[in-house]
Short mmCIF file of C-alpha atoms in Angstrom, two decimals:
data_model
loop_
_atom_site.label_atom_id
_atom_site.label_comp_id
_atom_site.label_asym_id
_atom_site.label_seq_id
_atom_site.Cartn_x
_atom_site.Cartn_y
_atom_site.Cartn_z
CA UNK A 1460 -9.78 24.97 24.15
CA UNK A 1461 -10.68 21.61 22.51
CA UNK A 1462 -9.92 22.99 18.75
CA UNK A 1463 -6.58 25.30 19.99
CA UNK A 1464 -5.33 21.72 21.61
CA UNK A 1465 -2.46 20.09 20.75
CA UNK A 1466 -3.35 16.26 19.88
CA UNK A 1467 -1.41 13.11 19.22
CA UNK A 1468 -2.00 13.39 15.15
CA UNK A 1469 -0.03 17.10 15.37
CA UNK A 1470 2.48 15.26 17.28
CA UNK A 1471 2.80 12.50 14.75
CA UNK A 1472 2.90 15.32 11.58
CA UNK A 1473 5.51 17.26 13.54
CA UNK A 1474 8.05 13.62 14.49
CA UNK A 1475 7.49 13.16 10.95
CA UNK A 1476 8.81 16.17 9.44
CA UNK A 1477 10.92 16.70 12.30
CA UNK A 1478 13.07 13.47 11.80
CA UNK A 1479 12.52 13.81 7.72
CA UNK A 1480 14.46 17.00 7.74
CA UNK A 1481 17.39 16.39 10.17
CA UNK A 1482 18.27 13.26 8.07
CA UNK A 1483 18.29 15.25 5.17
CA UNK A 1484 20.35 17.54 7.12
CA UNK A 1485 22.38 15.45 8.12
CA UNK A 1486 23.16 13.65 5.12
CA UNK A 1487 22.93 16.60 2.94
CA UNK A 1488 20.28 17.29 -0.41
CA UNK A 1489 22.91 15.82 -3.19
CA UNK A 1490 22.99 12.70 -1.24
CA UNK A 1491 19.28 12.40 -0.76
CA UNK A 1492 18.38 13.57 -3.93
CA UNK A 1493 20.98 10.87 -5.40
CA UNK A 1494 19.07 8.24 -3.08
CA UNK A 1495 15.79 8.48 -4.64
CA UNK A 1496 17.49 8.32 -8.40
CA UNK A 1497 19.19 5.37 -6.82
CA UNK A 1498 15.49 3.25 -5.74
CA UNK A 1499 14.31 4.49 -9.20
CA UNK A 1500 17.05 3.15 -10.87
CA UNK A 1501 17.32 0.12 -9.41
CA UNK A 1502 13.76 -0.19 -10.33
CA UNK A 1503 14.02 0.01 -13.84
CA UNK A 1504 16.78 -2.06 -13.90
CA UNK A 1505 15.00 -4.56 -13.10
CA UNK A 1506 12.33 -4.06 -15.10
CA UNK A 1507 14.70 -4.03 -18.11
CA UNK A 1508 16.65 -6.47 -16.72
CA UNK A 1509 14.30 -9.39 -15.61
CA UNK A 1510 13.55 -10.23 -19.38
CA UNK A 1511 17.16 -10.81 -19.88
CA UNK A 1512 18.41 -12.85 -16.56
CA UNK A 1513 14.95 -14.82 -16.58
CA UNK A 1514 15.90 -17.72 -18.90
CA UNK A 1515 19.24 -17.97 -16.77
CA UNK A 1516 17.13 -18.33 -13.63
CA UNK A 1517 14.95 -20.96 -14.87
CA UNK A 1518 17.82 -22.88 -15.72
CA UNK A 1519 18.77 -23.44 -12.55
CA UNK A 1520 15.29 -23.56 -10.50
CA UNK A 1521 12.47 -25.37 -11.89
CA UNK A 1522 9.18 -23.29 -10.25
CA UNK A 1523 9.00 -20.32 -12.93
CA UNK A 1524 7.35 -17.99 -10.69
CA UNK A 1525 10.08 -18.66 -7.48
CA UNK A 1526 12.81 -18.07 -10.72
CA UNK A 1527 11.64 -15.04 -11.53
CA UNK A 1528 10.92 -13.55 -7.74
CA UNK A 1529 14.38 -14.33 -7.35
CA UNK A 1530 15.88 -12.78 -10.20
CA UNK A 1531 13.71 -10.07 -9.74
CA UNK A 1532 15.36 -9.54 -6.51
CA UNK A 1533 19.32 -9.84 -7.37
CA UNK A 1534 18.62 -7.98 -10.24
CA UNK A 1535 17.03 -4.80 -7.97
CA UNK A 1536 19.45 -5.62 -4.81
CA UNK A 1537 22.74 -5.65 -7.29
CA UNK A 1538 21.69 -2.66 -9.03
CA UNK A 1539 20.48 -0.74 -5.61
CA UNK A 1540 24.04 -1.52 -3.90
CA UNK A 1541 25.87 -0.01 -6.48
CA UNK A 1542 24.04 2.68 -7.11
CA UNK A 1543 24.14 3.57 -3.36
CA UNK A 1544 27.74 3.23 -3.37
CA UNK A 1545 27.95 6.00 -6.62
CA UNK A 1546 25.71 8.07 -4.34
CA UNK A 1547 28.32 7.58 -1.33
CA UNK A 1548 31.18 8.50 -3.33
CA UNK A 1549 29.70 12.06 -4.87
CA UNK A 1550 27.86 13.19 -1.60
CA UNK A 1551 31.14 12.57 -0.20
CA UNK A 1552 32.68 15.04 -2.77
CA UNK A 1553 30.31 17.82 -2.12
CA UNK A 1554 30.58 17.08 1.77
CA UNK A 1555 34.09 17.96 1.47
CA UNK A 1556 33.61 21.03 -0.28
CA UNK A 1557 32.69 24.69 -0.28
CA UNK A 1558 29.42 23.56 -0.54
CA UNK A 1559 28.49 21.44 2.20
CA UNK A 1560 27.15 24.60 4.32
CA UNK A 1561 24.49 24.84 1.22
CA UNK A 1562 24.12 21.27 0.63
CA UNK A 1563 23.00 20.95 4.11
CA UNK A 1564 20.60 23.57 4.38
CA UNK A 1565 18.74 22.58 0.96
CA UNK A 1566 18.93 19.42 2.36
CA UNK A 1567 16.93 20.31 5.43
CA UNK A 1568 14.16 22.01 3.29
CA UNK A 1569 14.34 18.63 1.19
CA UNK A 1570 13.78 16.83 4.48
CA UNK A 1571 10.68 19.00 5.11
CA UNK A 1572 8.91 18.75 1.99
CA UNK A 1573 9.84 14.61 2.35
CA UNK A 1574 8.20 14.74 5.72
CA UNK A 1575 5.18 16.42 3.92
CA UNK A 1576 4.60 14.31 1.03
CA UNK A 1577 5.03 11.12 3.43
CA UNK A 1578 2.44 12.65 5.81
CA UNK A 1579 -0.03 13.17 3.02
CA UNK A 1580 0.21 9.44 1.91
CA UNK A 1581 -0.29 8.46 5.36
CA UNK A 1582 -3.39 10.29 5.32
CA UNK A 1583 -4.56 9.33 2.29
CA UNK A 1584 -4.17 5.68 3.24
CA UNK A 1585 -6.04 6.16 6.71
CA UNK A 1586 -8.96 8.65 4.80
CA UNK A 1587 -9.57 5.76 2.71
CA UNK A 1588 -9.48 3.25 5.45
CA UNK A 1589 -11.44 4.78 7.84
CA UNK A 1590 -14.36 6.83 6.98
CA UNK A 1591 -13.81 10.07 7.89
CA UNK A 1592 -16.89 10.17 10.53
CA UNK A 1593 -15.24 7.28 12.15
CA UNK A 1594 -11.86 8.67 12.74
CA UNK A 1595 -11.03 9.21 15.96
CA UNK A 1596 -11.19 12.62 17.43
CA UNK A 1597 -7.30 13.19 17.60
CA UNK A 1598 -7.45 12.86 14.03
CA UNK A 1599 -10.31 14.61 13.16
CA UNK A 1600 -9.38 18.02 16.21
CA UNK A 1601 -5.90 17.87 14.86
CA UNK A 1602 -4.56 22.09 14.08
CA UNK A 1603 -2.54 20.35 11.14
CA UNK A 1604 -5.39 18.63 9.83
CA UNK A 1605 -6.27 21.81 7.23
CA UNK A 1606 -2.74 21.38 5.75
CA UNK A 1607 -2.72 18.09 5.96
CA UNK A 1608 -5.91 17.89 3.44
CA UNK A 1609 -4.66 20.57 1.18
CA UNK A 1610 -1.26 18.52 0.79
CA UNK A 1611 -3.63 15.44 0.34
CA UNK A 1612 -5.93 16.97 -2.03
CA UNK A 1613 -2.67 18.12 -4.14
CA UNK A 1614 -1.16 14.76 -4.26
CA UNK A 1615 -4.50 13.19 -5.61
CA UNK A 1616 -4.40 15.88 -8.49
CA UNK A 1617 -1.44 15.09 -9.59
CA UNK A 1618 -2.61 11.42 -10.09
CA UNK A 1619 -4.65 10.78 -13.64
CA UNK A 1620 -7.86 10.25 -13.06
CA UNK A 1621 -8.60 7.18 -14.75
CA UNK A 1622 -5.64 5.19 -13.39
CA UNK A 1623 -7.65 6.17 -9.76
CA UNK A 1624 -10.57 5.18 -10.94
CA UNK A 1625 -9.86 2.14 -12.27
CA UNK A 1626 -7.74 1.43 -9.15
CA UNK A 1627 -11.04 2.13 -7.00
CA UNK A 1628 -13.19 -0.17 -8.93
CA UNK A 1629 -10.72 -3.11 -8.74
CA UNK A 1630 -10.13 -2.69 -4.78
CA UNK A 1631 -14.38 -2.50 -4.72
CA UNK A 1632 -14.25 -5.59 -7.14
CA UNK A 1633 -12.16 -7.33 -4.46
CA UNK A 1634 -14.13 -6.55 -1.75
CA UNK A 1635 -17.31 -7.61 -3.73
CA UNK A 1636 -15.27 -11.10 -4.38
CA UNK A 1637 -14.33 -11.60 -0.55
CA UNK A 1638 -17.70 -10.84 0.41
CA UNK A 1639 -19.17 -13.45 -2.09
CA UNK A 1640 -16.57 -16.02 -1.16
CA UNK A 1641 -17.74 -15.56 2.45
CA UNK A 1642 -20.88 -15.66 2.09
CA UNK A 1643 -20.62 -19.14 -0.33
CA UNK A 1644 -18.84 -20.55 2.35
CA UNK A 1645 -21.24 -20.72 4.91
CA UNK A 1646 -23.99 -21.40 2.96
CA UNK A 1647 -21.66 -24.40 2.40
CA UNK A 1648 -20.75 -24.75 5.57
CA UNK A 1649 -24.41 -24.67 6.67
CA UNK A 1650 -25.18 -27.24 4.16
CA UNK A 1651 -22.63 -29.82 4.48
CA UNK A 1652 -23.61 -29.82 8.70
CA UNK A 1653 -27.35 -29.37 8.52
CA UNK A 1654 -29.47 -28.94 11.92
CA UNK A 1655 -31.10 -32.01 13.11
CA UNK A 1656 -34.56 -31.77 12.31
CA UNK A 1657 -37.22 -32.92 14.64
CA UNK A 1658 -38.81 -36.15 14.81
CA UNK A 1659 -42.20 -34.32 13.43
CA UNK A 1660 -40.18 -33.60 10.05
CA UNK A 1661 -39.18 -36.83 9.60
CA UNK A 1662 -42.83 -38.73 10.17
CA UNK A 1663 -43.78 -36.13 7.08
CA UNK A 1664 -41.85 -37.85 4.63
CA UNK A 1665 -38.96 -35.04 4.61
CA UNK A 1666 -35.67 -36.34 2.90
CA UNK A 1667 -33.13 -34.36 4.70
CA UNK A 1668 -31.65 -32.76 1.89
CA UNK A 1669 -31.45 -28.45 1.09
CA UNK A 1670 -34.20 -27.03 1.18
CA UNK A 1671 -35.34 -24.86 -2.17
CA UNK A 1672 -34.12 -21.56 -0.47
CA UNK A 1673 -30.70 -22.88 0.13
CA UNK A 1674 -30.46 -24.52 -3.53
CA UNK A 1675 -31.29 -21.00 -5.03
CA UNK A 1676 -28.97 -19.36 -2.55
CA UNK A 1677 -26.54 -21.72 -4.23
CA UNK A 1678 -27.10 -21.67 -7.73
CA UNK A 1679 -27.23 -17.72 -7.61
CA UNK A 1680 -23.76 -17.55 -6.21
CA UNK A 1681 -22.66 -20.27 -8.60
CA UNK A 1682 -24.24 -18.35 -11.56
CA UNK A 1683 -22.37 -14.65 -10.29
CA UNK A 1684 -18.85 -16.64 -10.01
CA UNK A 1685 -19.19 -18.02 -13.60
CA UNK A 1686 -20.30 -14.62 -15.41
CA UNK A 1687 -16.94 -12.97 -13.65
#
């Protein structure tokens, strides 16, 4: 019974593709299709674009990097409205012709594979999150979990491998930092609000200061900060 069950992650894949394909439905596969070109254009317009509205921008605010943000952002907005309008206008067309019985029904099929994709990312994102012998056992019982994977494992072939690697070592090259920058702190922190010491230590002659174990501590985090 416990691997024929129905758990929350199979209700969370099903919502997902559920909803995915009656918007697409609804709104029909020219007009979705039309909506991704749209985010993708509007994209790299403002990639293309920021070069040329950035000296206009930081003519009229002095903090270069809040100039650019905001360019950035009229440039993408500007270009996303208007693009979404153009989409309006020809899913509108095809709405109101012969073809809106077919432009609905690839649309729910769009909707479906949509729902799939964003499923797999989602699972991606918690798979790398959450070791997979610490997931939970509604994730881990789930009767969609074998299609899940496969989906998964398809969407991380069609990423180059060296871009993933190199994306892996610089979110394990953060982690290393934060740890380090943790770990300097309270030895800082330790430091700067040493323990009283006993009236013993202080008839031996003992200064107060670090100790040798806390001044190598130190120095070796010191010494890994400066060779990064």
């Amino acid at each position: 019974m416990g691997e024929l069950s129905f758990t929350l992650a199979d209700g969370i894949v099903v919502l997902i593709l559920l909803v995915s394909a009656l918007l697409a439905f609804a709104r029909g596969f020219v007009h979705e299709v039309l909506a991704i070109a749209g985010w993708v254009g509007a994209i790299f317009a403002t990639i293309y674009g920021l070069p040329l509205v950035r000296p206009y921008a930081r003519s009229f605010i002095d903090n270069t990097t809040v100039a650019d943000i905001g360019a950035g952002v009229v440039i993408f907005l500007v270009s996303l409205i208007l693009l979404s309008l153009l989409t309006r206008a020809i899913a509108g067309q095809v709405r109101n012709s012969q073809l809106n019985a077919l432009d609905r029904s690839l649309g729910f099929l769009f909707g479906l594979a949509r729902g799939a994709v964003l499923v797999a990312i989602i699972y991606i994102a918690v798979d790398w999150l959450v070791p997979r012998q610490d997931q939970p056992d509604w994730i881990r019982n789930a009767r969609t979990l074998s299609l899940v994977e496969a989906g998964a494992d398809m969407l991380r072939s069609l990423v180059p491998s060296e871009p993933a690697n190199r994306g892996a070592r610089a979110a394990n090259e953060a982690a290393e930092e934060a740890r380090k920058a943790l770990e300097t702190h309270r030895i800082l922190r330790d430091m700067m609000s040493p323990e009283p010491r006993a009236d013993g230590d202080r008839d031996t002659g003992s200064t107060g200061g670090y100790d040798r174990r806390e001044r190598q501590e130190l120095e070796r985090l010191l010494d890994g900060s400066q060779q990064r």
